Short mmCIF file of C-alpha atoms in Angstrom, two decimals:
data_model
loop_
_atom_site.label_atom_id
_atom_site.label_comp_id
_atom_site.label_asym_id
_atom_site.label_seq_id
_atom_site.Cartn_x
_atom_site.Cartn_y
_atom_site.Cartn_z
CA PRO A 1 0.00 0.00 0.00
CA SER A 2 1.02 3.62 -0.59
CA PRO A 3 2.34 5.72 2.29
CA GLN A 4 -0.79 7.89 2.10
CA SER A 5 -3.10 4.86 2.37
CA SER A 6 -1.11 3.53 5.31
CA HIS A 7 -1.29 6.93 6.93
CA LEU A 8 -5.06 7.02 6.56
CA ASN A 9 -5.44 3.50 7.94
CA ASN A 10 -3.43 4.49 10.99
CA ASP A 11 -5.78 7.43 11.59
CA LEU A 12 -9.02 5.51 11.05
CA SER A 13 -9.04 4.12 14.59
CA GLU A 14 -8.70 7.64 15.96
CA VAL A 15 -11.46 8.94 13.68
CA THR A 16 -13.78 6.11 14.65
CA THR A 17 -13.20 6.83 18.33
CA THR A 18 -14.14 10.48 17.99
CA SER A 19 -17.17 9.87 15.76
CA VAL A 20 -18.86 7.87 18.52
CA HIS A 21 -19.40 11.09 20.51
CA ARG A 22 -21.40 12.87 17.83
CA ARG A 23 -24.62 14.65 18.65
CA LEU A 24 -27.12 16.27 16.33
CA GLN A 25 -26.29 19.77 17.49
CA HIS A 26 -25.22 22.40 15.01
CA VAL A 27 -22.67 25.16 15.54
CA SER A 28 -22.56 28.53 13.83
CA GLY A 29 -19.02 28.17 12.50
CA PRO A 30 -15.45 27.02 13.20
CA GLU A 31 -15.03 29.73 15.83
CA ALA A 32 -17.75 28.06 17.96
CA CYS A 33 -15.36 25.17 18.74
CA ASN A 34 -12.31 25.68 20.95
CA ASN A 35 -9.95 24.57 18.13
CA VAL A 36 -7.61 23.02 20.67
CA THR A 37 -9.40 19.79 21.52
CA GLN A 38 -12.36 20.24 19.16
CA PHE A 39 -12.90 21.33 15.57
CA MET A 40 -15.91 21.78 13.30
CA CYS A 41 -16.80 18.87 11.04
CA TRP A 42 -20.31 17.96 9.85
CA LEU A 43 -21.63 21.21 11.40
CA ILE A 44 -20.75 20.10 14.93
CA CYS A 45 -17.76 20.26 17.23
CA LEU A 46 -15.91 16.95 17.06
CA ASP A 47 -12.96 15.87 19.17
CA ILE A 48 -9.70 16.42 17.31
CA PRO A 49 -8.08 13.04 16.64
CA ASP A 50 -4.96 12.68 18.79
CA HIS A 51 -5.34 16.27 20.01
CA GLU A 52 -2.55 15.73 22.54
CA ASN A 53 -0.07 15.63 19.64
CA ALA A 54 -1.81 18.21 17.44
CA VAL A 55 0.98 20.77 17.81
CA SER A 56 3.73 18.30 16.89
CA ARG A 57 1.69 17.08 13.89
CA LEU A 58 1.30 20.66 12.64
CA ARG A 59 5.00 21.32 13.06
CA GLU A 60 5.82 18.13 11.16
CA GLY A 61 3.88 19.33 8.12
CA GLU A 62 0.58 17.56 8.68
CA SER A 63 -2.87 19.15 8.48
CA LEU A 64 -6.25 18.29 9.92
CA TYR A 65 -8.95 17.63 7.36
CA CYS A 66 -12.68 17.02 7.55
CA LEU A 67 -13.12 14.41 4.84
CA ASN A 68 -14.87 11.26 3.72
CA PRO A 69 -12.37 8.43 4.42
CA SER A 70 -14.12 6.08 2.01
CA ILE A 71 -13.68 8.49 -0.91
CA TYR A 72 -10.09 9.13 0.13
CA ALA A 73 -9.30 5.41 -0.06
CA LYS A 74 -11.15 4.83 -3.35
CA SER A 75 -9.54 7.86 -5.00
CA GLY A 76 -6.04 6.66 -4.20
CA GLY A 77 -5.41 9.30 -1.56
CA SER A 78 -6.91 12.38 -3.19
CA VAL A 79 -7.50 14.98 -0.49
CA VAL A 80 -9.34 17.18 -3.00
CA GLN A 81 -11.97 14.54 -3.76
CA ALA A 82 -12.25 13.37 -0.15
CA THR A 83 -12.86 16.86 1.29
CA GLN A 84 -15.25 18.02 -1.45
CA PRO A 85 -18.40 16.36 0.06
CA CYS A 86 -17.53 17.97 3.41
CA THR A 87 -17.02 21.52 2.11
CA ASP A 88 -19.77 24.03 1.34
CA ASN A 89 -19.99 26.22 -1.75
CA LYS A 90 -18.14 29.01 0.09
CA GLY A 91 -15.14 26.76 0.67
CA ILE A 92 -15.70 26.30 4.41
CA MET A 93 -14.60 22.81 5.40
CA GLY A 94 -16.95 20.96 7.74
CA ASN A 95 -19.86 23.31 7.07
CA VAL A 96 -21.92 20.59 5.37
CA MET A 97 -24.45 18.19 6.87
CA ASN A 98 -22.74 14.92 5.91
CA ASP A 99 -22.43 12.18 8.51
CA ALA A 100 -19.75 10.44 6.45
CA CYS A 101 -17.30 13.27 7.15
CA MET A 102 -14.68 12.64 9.82
CA GLY A 103 -11.49 14.23 11.08
CA SER A 104 -8.14 12.91 9.92
CA TRP A 105 -4.51 14.00 10.07
CA LEU A 106 -2.79 13.81 6.67
CA PRO A 107 0.32 15.29 5.03
CA SER A 108 -0.54 18.84 4.01
CA SER A 109 -1.92 19.14 0.50
CA ALA A 110 -0.87 21.92 -1.86
CA PHE A 111 -4.42 22.03 -3.28
CA VAL A 112 -6.52 21.95 -0.11
CA LYS A 113 -5.85 24.01 2.97
CA GLY A 114 -6.20 22.08 6.20
CA TYR A 115 -8.44 23.06 9.07
CA ALA A 116 -7.19 26.27 10.70
CA LEU A 117 -6.60 25.41 14.35
CA GLU A 118 -6.56 28.98 15.57
CA ARG A 119 -7.58 30.89 18.68
CA ASP A 120 -7.86 34.67 18.55
CA GLY A 121 -6.21 34.68 15.13
CA MET A 122 -3.16 32.69 16.24
CA ASN A 123 -2.27 29.17 15.16
CA ILE A 124 -2.17 26.82 18.16
CA ALA A 125 1.30 25.70 17.07
CA ASP A 126 2.52 29.21 17.87
CA LEU A 127 0.92 29.29 21.33
CA THR A 128 2.64 28.31 24.55
CA ASP A 129 1.36 25.38 26.60
CA GLU A 130 -0.10 27.83 29.12
CA GLU A 131 -1.96 29.73 26.40
CA ARG A 132 -3.35 26.52 24.94
CA MET A 133 -4.63 25.41 28.35
CA HIS A 134 -6.23 28.82 28.81
CA ASN A 135 -8.07 28.46 25.51
CA MET A 136 -9.28 24.99 26.50
CA GLU A 137 -10.75 26.34 29.75
CA ASP A 138 -11.82 29.75 28.46
CA HIS A 139 -15.34 28.77 27.39
CA TYR A 140 -18.04 27.25 29.57
CA CYS A 141 -19.40 25.46 26.49
CA HIS A 142 -19.32 25.65 22.71
CA GLY A 143 -21.90 25.92 19.95
CA GLY A 144 -25.51 25.21 20.83
CA THR A 145 -28.12 22.49 20.84
CA SER A 146 -31.81 22.31 21.69
CA MET A 147 -31.55 18.57 22.43
CA TYR A 148 -28.70 16.29 23.45
CA MET A 149 -29.01 13.15 21.36
CA ASP A 150 -26.98 10.82 23.56
CA GLY A 151 -29.15 10.91 26.68
CA PHE A 152 -29.05 13.18 29.72
CA ASN A 153 -26.02 15.46 30.03
CA TRP A 154 -25.16 17.02 33.37
CA GLN A 155 -22.57 19.43 32.00
CA GLY A 156 -22.28 19.07 28.25
CA THR A 157 -19.50 20.68 26.23
CA THR A 158 -22.18 22.03 23.89
CA CYS A 159 -24.31 24.94 25.12
CA VAL A 160 -28.05 24.49 25.65
CA ILE A 161 -30.40 26.59 23.51
CA TYR A 162 -33.14 27.47 25.99
CA LEU A 163 -36.51 27.61 24.20
CA PHE A 164 -35.55 30.44 21.84
CA GLN A 165 -32.74 30.58 19.30
CA SER A 166 -31.11 33.62 20.89
CA TRP A 167 -31.21 32.19 24.42
CA VAL A 168 -27.95 30.24 24.37
CA LEU A 169 -26.74 29.29 27.85
CA SER A 170 -23.07 29.93 27.13
CA THR A 171 -21.98 30.89 30.66
CA GLN A 172 -22.42 29.34 34.06
CA GLY A 173 -24.38 32.39 35.23
CA GLN A 174 -26.82 32.08 32.34
CA PHE A 175 -27.31 28.39 33.07
CA ILE A 176 -28.01 29.08 36.75
CA ALA A 177 -30.49 31.81 35.77
CA ALA A 178 -32.22 29.35 33.42
CA CYS A 179 -32.46 26.80 36.24
CA ILE A 180 -34.05 29.36 38.58
CA GLY A 181 -36.45 30.48 35.86
CA THR A 182 -37.40 26.87 35.15
CA VAL A 183 -38.26 26.29 38.81
CA LEU A 184 -40.39 29.46 38.94
CA VAL A 185 -42.27 28.62 35.74
CA SER A 186 -42.99 25.11 37.01
CA VAL A 187 -44.27 26.48 40.34
CA PHE A 188 -46.44 29.02 38.54
CA LEU A 189 -47.90 26.29 36.34
CA GLU A 190 -49.15 24.41 39.40
CA PHE A 191 -50.78 27.59 40.70
CA VAL A 192 -52.51 28.13 37.34
CA ILE A 193 -53.84 24.58 37.47
CA SER A 194 -55.04 25.13 41.03
CA SER A 195 -56.72 28.39 40.01
CA ARG A 196 -58.78 26.62 37.37
CA ARG A 197 -60.05 24.23 40.04
CA THR A 198 -60.78 26.73 42.79
CA LEU A 199 -61.45 30.15 41.26
CA LEU A 200 -63.57 29.44 38.20
CA PRO A 201 -66.57 28.08 40.11
CA LYS A 202 -66.68 31.41 41.96
CA VAL A 203 -66.88 33.44 38.73
CA PRO A 204 -70.44 34.30 37.62
CA VAL A 205 -71.78 32.13 34.82
CA GLY A 206 -71.56 33.83 31.44
CA TRP A 207 -68.96 35.50 29.27
CA LYS A 208 -66.85 36.48 32.26
CA ARG A 209 -66.48 32.84 33.31
CA LEU A 210 -65.84 31.73 29.75
CA THR A 211 -63.16 34.39 29.25
CA SER A 212 -61.47 33.56 32.56
CA SER A 213 -61.52 29.86 31.78
CA THR A 214 -60.07 30.41 28.31
CA VAL A 215 -57.23 32.64 29.57
CA LEU A 216 -56.29 30.24 32.35
CA TYR A 217 -56.49 27.27 30.00
CA GLY A 218 -54.26 28.96 27.42
CA THR A 219 -51.76 29.93 30.11
CA GLN A 220 -51.70 26.37 31.45
CA ILE A 221 -51.14 24.81 28.05
CA THR A 222 -48.43 27.33 27.11
CA LEU A 223 -46.48 26.83 30.33
CA GLY A 224 -46.99 23.06 30.14
CA TYR A 225 -45.48 22.83 26.69
CA PHE A 226 -42.66 25.21 27.63
CA ILE A 227 -41.51 22.96 30.46
CA MET A 228 -41.98 19.93 28.19
CA LEU A 229 -39.52 21.48 25.73
CA VAL A 230 -37.10 22.21 28.58
CA VAL A 231 -37.20 18.54 29.60
CA MET A 232 -36.61 17.54 25.97
CA THR A 233 -33.23 19.30 25.95
CA TYR A 234 -32.00 16.27 27.97
CA SER A 235 -30.11 18.60 30.28
CA GLY A 236 -30.04 16.83 33.62
CA PRO A 237 -30.01 19.98 35.81
CA LEU A 238 -32.89 21.56 33.88
CA PHE A 239 -34.91 18.34 34.14
CA LEU A 240 -34.43 18.30 37.92
CA CYS A 241 -35.47 21.96 38.10
CA VAL A 242 -38.74 21.12 36.35
CA VAL A 243 -39.47 18.30 38.80
CA ILE A 244 -38.49 20.40 41.83
CA GLY A 245 -40.63 23.32 40.64
CA LEU A 246 -43.68 21.12 40.10
CA MET A 247 -43.21 19.55 43.52
CA ILE A 248 -42.96 22.95 45.20
CA GLY A 249 -46.05 24.14 43.34
CA HIS A 250 -47.93 20.99 44.28
CA VAL A 251 -47.15 21.48 47.97
CA GLY A 252 -48.02 25.17 47.79
CA THR A 253 -51.43 24.56 46.24
CA ASN A 254 -52.43 21.40 48.08
CA HIS A 255 -50.92 21.57 51.56
CA LYS A 256 -54.10 22.80 53.26
CA ARG A 257 -56.27 20.14 51.66
CA LEU A 258 -53.73 17.42 52.44
CA LEU A 259 -52.96 18.49 56.01
CA GLU A 260 -56.41 19.66 57.11
CA SER A 261 -58.70 17.02 55.65
CA SER A 262 -62.18 17.10 57.17
CA SER A 263 -63.03 13.62 55.99
CA SER A 264 -62.39 10.83 58.45
CA SER A 265 -62.14 8.32 55.64
CA GLY A 266 -59.60 10.42 53.79
CA ASP A 267 -61.49 10.14 50.49
CA ASP A 268 -61.05 13.84 49.78
CA VAL A 269 -57.29 13.82 50.24
CA ILE A 270 -56.39 12.76 46.73
CA PRO A 271 -58.59 14.02 43.87
CA PRO A 272 -59.83 11.03 41.86
CA SER A 273 -59.16 12.50 38.44
CA ASP A 274 -55.77 14.20 38.56
CA GLY A 275 -54.17 14.51 35.14
CA ILE A 276 -50.98 12.61 34.42
CA THR A 277 -48.95 15.60 33.24
CA PRO A 278 -49.06 19.38 33.85
CA CYS A 279 -50.63 19.93 30.42
CA CYS A 280 -53.17 17.15 31.04
CA GLN A 281 -55.01 18.33 34.15
CA TYR A 282 -58.73 17.66 34.25
CA ASP A 283 -61.19 20.52 34.46
CA VAL A 284 -62.98 21.73 37.51
CA GLY A 285 -66.42 20.48 38.32
CA THR A 286 -69.24 21.51 40.55
CA GLU A 287 -68.23 23.44 43.67
CA GLY A 288 -64.57 23.50 42.71
CA LYS A 289 -64.13 19.72 42.60
CA GLU A 290 -62.66 17.98 39.60
CA ASN A 291 -64.83 16.07 37.17
CA THR A 292 -64.14 12.40 36.89
CA GLY A 293 -63.75 12.48 33.14
CA THR A 294 -66.95 10.48 32.52
CA ALA A 295 -69.95 11.70 30.60
CA ALA A 296 -72.58 13.51 32.61
CA SER A 297 -75.59 11.48 33.56
CA SER A 298 -78.61 11.90 31.33
CA SER A 299 -80.68 12.61 34.42
CA GLN A 300 -78.72 15.83 34.97
CA GLY A 301 -80.53 17.87 32.41
CA ASP A 302 -79.44 21.22 33.77
CA ASN A 303 -75.85 21.91 32.81
CA SER A 304 -75.61 25.40 34.25
CA SER A 305 -73.34 24.34 37.13
CA GLY A 306 -69.69 23.30 36.99
CA ASP A 307 -70.45 20.66 34.34
CA LEU A 308 -70.09 23.34 31.67
CA PHE A 309 -66.32 22.92 31.99
CA LEU A 310 -66.56 19.47 30.43
CA ASP A 311 -66.48 19.06 26.68
CA GLU A 312 -69.24 17.28 24.83
CA GLU A 313 -67.63 13.89 25.53
CA GLY A 314 -67.09 14.62 29.23
CA LYS A 315 -63.31 14.43 28.87
CA GLY A 316 -60.55 16.33 30.60
CA ALA A 317 -59.39 19.83 30.00
CA SER A 318 -56.61 19.19 27.55
CA GLU A 319 -56.60 17.72 24.08
CA CYS A 320 -53.25 16.11 24.83
CA CYS A 321 -54.87 13.74 27.35
#
């Protein structure tokens, strides 16, 4: 085999090792990765193969490429052909959604410039060991993702995009603020649910009650789906904040009923028709109690009481139930 083919074969084990850690989380550009232990390939920050020896490889005339190793082997070691599927029409290597692209160290090609491992405009080969360590620890996280694809992450190297595209939790302070906000939203959601059960029966029947019910229902559904999306980021701390917030809200809205039950049998301690999720809470019924989710009896011809909160099939409050 040719020296180039042997070189690629030696790097394949390193490439395979780094490709295992991929997540479907896009970055805005090469500058989003730290370019010391990570580089952009396939629109994400991948671990640099053999990053411990990256400086010595650069000084020995090698370059880091984001390429398709299969095309490189079939083309007889053509870096041009191998990097083409991994390069966009502006010539930015790694800025293409192609899961066949991987990182590989190869002898520098005169026709294709290797990946620029730079921080603040300086090549990492020209930085001191202290400066390189500073760059590795300079950022709390890199890039951004709205969902970790490899399960729960407790402190991922990729930043969490919190609900909106511009809300990137790129610092520890921002992440802590997001955790506090998540707890507060979860607590507020439980109070909205409680308000639908306790306040609506006190509102006079008519447009005022309908308007109040609609506003509270819309607020409940909006907050419920917001915290659902937070959980779907697969950020472990944010998930715990959702659970803690819902628990605090549950205690805050139910402690009197649970601690001061007037029923000796305890039948009124736990409502019989609690929804399974925050966006699936059943509607209030007569005198502030929850409906059981069954159709109203035909003998109850007058539906002017709390039964008006049921839909025509007598189901719960939310269409997601």
